[in-house]
mmCIF file with all atom_site columns, C-alpha atoms in Angstrom:
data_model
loop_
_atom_site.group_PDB
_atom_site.id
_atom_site.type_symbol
_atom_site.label_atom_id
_atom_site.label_alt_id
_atom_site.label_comp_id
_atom_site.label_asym_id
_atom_site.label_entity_id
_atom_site.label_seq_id
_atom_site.pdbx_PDB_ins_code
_atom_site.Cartn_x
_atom_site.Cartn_y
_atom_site.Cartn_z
_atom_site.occupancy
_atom_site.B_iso_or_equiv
_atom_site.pdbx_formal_charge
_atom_site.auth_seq_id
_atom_site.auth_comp_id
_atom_site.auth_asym_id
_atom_site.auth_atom_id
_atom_site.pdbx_PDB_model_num
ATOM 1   C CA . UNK A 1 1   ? 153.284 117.930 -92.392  1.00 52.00 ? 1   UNK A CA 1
ATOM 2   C CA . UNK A 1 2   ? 155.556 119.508 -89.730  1.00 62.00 ? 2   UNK A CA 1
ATOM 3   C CA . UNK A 1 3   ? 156.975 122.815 -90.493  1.00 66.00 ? 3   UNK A CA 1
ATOM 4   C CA . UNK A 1 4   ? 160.608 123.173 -90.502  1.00 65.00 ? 4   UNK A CA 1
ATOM 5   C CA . UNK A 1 5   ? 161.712 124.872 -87.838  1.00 70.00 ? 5   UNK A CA 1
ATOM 6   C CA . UNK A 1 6   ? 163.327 128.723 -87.409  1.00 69.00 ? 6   UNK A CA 1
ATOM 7   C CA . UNK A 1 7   ? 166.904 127.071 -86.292  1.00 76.00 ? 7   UNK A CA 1
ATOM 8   C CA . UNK A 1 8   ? 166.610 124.679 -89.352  1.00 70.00 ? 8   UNK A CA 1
ATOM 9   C CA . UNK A 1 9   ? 166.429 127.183 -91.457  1.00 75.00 ? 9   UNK A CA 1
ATOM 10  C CA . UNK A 1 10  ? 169.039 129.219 -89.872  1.00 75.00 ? 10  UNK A CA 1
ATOM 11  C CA . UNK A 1 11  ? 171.775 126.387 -90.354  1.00 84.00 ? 11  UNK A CA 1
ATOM 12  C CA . UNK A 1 12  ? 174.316 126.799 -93.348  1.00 92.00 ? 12  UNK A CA 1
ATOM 13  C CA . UNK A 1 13  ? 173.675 123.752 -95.547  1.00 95.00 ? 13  UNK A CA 1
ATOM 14  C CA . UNK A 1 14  ? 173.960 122.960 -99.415  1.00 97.00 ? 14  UNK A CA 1
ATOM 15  C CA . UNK A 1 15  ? 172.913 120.006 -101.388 1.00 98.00 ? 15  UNK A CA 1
ATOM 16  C CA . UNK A 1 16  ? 175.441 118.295 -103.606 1.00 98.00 ? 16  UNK A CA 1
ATOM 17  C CA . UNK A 1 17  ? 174.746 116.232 -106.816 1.00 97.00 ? 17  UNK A CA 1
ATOM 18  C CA . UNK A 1 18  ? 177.575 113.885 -108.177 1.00 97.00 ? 18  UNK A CA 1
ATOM 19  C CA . UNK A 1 19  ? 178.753 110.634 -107.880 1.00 96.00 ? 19  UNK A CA 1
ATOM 20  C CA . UNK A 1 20  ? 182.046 111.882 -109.205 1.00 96.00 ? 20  UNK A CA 1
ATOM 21  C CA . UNK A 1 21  ? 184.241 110.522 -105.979 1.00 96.00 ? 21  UNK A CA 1
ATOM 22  C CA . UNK A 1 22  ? 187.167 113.018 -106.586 1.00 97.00 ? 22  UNK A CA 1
ATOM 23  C CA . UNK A 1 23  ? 184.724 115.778 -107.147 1.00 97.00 ? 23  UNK A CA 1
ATOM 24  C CA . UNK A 1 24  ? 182.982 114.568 -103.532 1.00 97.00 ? 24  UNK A CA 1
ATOM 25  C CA . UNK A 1 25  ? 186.158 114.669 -101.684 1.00 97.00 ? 25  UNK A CA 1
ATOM 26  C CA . UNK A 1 26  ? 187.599 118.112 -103.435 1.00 97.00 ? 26  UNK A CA 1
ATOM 27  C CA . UNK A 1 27  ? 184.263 119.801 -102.317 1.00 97.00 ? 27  UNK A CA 1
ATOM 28  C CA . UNK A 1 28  ? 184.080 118.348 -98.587  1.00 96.00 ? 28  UNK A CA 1
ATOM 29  C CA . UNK A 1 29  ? 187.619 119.621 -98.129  1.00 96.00 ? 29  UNK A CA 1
ATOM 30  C CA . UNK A 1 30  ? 186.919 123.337 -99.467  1.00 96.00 ? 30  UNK A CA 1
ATOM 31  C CA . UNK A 1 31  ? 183.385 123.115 -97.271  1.00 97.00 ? 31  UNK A CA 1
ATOM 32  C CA . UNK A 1 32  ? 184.352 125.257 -93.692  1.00 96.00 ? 32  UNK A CA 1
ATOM 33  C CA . UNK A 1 33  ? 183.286 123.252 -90.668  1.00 95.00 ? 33  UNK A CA 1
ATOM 34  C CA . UNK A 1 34  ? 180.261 125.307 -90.127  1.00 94.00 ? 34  UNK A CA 1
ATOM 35  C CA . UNK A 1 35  ? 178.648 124.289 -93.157  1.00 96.00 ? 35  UNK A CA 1
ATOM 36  C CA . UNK A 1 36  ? 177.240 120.778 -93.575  1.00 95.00 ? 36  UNK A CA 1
ATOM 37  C CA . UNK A 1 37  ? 177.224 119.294 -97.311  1.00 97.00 ? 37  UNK A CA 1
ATOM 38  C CA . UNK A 1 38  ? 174.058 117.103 -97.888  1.00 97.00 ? 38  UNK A CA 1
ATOM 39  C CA . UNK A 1 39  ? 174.864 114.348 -100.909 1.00 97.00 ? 39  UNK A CA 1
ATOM 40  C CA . UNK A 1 40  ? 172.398 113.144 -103.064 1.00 96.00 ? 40  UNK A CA 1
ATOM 41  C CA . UNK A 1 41  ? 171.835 111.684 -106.126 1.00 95.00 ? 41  UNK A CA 1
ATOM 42  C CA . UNK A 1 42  ? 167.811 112.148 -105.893 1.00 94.00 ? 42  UNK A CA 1
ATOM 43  C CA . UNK A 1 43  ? 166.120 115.205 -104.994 1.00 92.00 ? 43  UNK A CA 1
ATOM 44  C CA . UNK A 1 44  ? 163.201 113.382 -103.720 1.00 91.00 ? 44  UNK A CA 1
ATOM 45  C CA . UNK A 1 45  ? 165.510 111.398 -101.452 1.00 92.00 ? 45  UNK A CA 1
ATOM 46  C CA . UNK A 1 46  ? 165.504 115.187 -99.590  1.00 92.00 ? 46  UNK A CA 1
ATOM 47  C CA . UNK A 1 47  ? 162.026 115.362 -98.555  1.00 90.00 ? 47  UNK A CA 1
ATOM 48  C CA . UNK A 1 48  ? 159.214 117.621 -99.693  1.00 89.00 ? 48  UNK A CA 1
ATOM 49  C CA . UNK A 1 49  ? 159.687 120.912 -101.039 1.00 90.00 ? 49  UNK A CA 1
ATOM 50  C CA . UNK A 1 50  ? 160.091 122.612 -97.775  1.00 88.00 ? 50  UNK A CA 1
ATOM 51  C CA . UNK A 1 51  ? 162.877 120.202 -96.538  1.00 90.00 ? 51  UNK A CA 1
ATOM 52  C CA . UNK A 1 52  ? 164.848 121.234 -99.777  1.00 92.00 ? 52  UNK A CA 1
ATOM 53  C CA . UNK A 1 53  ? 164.497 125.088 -99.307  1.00 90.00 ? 53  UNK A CA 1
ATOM 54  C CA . UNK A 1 54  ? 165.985 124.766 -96.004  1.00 91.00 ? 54  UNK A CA 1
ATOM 55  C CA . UNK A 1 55  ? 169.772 124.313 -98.048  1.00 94.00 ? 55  UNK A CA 1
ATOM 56  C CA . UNK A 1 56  ? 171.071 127.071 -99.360  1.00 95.00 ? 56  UNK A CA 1
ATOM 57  C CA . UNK A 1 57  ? 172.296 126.360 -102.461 1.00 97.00 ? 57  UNK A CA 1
ATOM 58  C CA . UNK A 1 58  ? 172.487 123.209 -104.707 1.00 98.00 ? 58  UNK A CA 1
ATOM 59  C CA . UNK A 1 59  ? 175.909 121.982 -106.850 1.00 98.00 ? 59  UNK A CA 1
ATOM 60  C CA . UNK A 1 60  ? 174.688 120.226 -109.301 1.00 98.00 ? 60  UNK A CA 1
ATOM 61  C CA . UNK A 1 61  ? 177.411 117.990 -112.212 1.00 98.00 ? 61  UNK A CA 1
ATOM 62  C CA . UNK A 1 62  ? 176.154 118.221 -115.580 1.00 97.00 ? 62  UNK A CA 1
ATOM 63  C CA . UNK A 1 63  ? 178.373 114.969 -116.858 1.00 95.00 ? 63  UNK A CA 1
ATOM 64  C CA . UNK A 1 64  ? 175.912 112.873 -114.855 1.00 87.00 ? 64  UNK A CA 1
ATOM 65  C CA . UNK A 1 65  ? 173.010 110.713 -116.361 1.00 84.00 ? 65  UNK A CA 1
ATOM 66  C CA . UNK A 1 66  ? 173.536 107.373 -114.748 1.00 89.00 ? 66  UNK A CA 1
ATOM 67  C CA . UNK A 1 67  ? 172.909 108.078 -110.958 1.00 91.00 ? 67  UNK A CA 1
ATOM 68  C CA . UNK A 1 68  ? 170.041 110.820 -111.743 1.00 92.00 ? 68  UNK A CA 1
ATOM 69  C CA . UNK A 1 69  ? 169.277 113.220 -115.376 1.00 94.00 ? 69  UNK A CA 1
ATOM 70  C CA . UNK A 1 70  ? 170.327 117.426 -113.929 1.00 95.00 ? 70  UNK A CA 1
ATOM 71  C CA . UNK A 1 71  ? 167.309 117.860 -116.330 1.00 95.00 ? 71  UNK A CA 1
ATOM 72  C CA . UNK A 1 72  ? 165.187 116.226 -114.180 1.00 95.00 ? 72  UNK A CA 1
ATOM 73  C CA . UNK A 1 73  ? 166.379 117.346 -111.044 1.00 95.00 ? 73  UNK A CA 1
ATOM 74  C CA . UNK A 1 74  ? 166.101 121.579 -112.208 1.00 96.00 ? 74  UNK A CA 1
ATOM 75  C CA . UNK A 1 75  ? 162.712 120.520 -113.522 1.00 95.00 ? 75  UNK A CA 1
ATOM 76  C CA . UNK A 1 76  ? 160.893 118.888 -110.104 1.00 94.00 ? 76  UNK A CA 1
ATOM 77  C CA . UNK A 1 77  ? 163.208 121.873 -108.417 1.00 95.00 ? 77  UNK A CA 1
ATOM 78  C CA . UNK A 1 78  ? 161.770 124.801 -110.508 1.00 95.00 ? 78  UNK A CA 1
ATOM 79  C CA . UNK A 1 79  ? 158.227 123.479 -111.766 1.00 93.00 ? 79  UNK A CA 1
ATOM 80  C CA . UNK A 1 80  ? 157.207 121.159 -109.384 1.00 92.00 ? 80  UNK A CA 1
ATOM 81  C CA . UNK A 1 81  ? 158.512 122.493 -106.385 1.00 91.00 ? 81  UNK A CA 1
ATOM 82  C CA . UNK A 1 82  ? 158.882 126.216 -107.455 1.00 93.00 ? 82  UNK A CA 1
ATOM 83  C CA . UNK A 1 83  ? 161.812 126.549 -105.399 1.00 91.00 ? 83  UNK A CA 1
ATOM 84  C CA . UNK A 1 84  ? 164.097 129.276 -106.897 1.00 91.00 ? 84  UNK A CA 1
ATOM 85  C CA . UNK A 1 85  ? 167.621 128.604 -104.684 1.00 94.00 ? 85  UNK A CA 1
ATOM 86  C CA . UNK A 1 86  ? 170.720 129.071 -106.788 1.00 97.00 ? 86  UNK A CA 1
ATOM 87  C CA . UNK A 1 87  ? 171.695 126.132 -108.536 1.00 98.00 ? 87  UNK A CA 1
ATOM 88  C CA . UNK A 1 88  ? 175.501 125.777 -109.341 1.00 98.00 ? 88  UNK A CA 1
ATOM 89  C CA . UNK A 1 89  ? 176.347 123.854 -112.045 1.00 98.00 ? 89  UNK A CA 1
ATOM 90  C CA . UNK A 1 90  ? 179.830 122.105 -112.950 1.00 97.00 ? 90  UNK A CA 1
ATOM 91  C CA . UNK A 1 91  ? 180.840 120.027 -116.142 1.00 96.00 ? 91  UNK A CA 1
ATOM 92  C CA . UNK A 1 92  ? 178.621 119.363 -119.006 1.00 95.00 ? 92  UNK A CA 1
ATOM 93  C CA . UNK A 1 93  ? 178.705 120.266 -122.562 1.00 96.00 ? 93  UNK A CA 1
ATOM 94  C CA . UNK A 1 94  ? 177.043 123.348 -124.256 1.00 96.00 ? 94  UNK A CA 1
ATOM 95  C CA . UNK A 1 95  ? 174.075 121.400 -124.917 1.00 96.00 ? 95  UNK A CA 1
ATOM 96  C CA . UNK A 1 96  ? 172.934 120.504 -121.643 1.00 96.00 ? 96  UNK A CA 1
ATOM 97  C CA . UNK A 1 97  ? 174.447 123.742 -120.146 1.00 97.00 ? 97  UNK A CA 1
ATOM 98  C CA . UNK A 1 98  ? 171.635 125.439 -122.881 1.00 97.00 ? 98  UNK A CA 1
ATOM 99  C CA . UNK A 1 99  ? 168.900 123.237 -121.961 1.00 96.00 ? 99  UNK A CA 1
ATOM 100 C CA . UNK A 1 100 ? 169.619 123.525 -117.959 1.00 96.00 ? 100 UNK A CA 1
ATOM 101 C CA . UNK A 1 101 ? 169.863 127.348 -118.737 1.00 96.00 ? 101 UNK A CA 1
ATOM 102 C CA . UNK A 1 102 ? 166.458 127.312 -120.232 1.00 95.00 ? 102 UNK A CA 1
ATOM 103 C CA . UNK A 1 103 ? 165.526 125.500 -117.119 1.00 95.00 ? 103 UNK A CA 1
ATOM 104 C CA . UNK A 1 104 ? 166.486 128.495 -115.152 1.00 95.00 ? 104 UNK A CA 1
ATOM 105 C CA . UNK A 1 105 ? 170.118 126.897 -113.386 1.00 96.00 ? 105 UNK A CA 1
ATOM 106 C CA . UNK A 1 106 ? 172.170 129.717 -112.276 1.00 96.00 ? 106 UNK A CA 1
ATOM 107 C CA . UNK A 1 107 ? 175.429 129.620 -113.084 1.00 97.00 ? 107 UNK A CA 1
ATOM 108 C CA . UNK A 1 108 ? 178.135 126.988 -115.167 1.00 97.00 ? 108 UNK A CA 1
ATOM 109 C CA . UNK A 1 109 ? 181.759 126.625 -114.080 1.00 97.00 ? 109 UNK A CA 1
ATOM 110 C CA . UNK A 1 110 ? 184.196 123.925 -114.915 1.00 97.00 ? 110 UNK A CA 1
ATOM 111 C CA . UNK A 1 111 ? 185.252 121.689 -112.287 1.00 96.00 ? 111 UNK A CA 1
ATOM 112 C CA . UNK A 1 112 ? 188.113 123.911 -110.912 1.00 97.00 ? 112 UNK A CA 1
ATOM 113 C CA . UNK A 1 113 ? 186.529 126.855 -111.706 1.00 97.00 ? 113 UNK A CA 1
ATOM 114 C CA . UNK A 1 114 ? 183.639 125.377 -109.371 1.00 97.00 ? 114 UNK A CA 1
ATOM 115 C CA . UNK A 1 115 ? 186.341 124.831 -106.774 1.00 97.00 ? 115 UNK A CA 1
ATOM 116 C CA . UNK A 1 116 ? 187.488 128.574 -106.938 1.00 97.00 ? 116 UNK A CA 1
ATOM 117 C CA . UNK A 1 117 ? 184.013 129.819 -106.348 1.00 97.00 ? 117 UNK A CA 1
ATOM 118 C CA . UNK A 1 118 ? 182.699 127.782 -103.353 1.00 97.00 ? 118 UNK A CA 1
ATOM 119 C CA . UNK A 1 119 ? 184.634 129.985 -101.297 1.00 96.00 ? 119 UNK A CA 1
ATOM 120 C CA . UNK A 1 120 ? 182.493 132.648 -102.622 1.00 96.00 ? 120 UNK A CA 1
ATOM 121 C CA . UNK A 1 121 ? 179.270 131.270 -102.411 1.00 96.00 ? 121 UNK A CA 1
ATOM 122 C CA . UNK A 1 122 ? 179.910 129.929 -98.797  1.00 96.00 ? 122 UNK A CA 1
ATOM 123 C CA . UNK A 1 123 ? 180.705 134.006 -97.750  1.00 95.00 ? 123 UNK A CA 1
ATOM 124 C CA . UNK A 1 124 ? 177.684 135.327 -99.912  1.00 94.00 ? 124 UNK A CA 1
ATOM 125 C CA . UNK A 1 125 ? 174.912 132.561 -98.489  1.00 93.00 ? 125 UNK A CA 1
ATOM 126 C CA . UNK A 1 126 ? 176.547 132.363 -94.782  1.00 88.00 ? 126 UNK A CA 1
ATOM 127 C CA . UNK A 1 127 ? 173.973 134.791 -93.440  1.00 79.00 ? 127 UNK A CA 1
ATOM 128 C CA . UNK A 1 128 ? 172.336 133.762 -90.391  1.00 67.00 ? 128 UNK A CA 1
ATOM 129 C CA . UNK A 1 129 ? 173.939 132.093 -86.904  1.00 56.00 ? 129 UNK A CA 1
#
């Protein structure tokens, strides 16, 4: 298995989970141009566990269950892969925002309230070149 590299590691990315095609487009046009915004609708689609730890951060919608379960995808991120980035979650009910809690996600926004904060969260994580 190669070992990612130090300048891998170094570059700003951030996984995003939702097939939600508004959603998509809002987010790549609040991303700056230094950052690069990795979609997915399968964390295993990423690579191993050390691919995924080189992003950042993961956004995460908790209205999907036809492309992929967010159950599933905190589950393989936390248990299997015991990777503990922040995971940003948008949408979703009280139930599932309860269960993915339990599951150790991070933090629950609406969908504009999710837009707000990337600005944030792009300042707070942009450490490195």
């Amino acid at each position: 298995m190669a070992e990612p590299t130090i300048q891998a590691r170094m570059q700003r990315r951030f996984i995003l989970m939702t097939t939600d095609a508004d959603m998509r487009a809002r987010i790549r046009e609040a991303t700056p141009s230094h950052w690069t915004c990795v979609e997915a609708t399968d964390l295993e689609a990423l690579g191993s566990w050390n691919e995924v730890l080189l992003h950042r951060f993961l956004v995460i919608d908790l209205d999907e269950f036809d492309a992929f379960d967010p159950l599933d995808v905190i589950h393989v991120l936390r248990r299997e892969h015991q990777i503990n980035i922040p995971v940003f979650c948008f949408g979703g009910d009280e139930d599932i925002r309860d269960e993915m809690r339990l599951a150790r996600a991070d933090r629950f926004f609406s969908r504009d309230e999710m837009l707000e904060m990337l600005p944030r969260f792009f300042e707070q994580y942009q450490w490195g070149e």
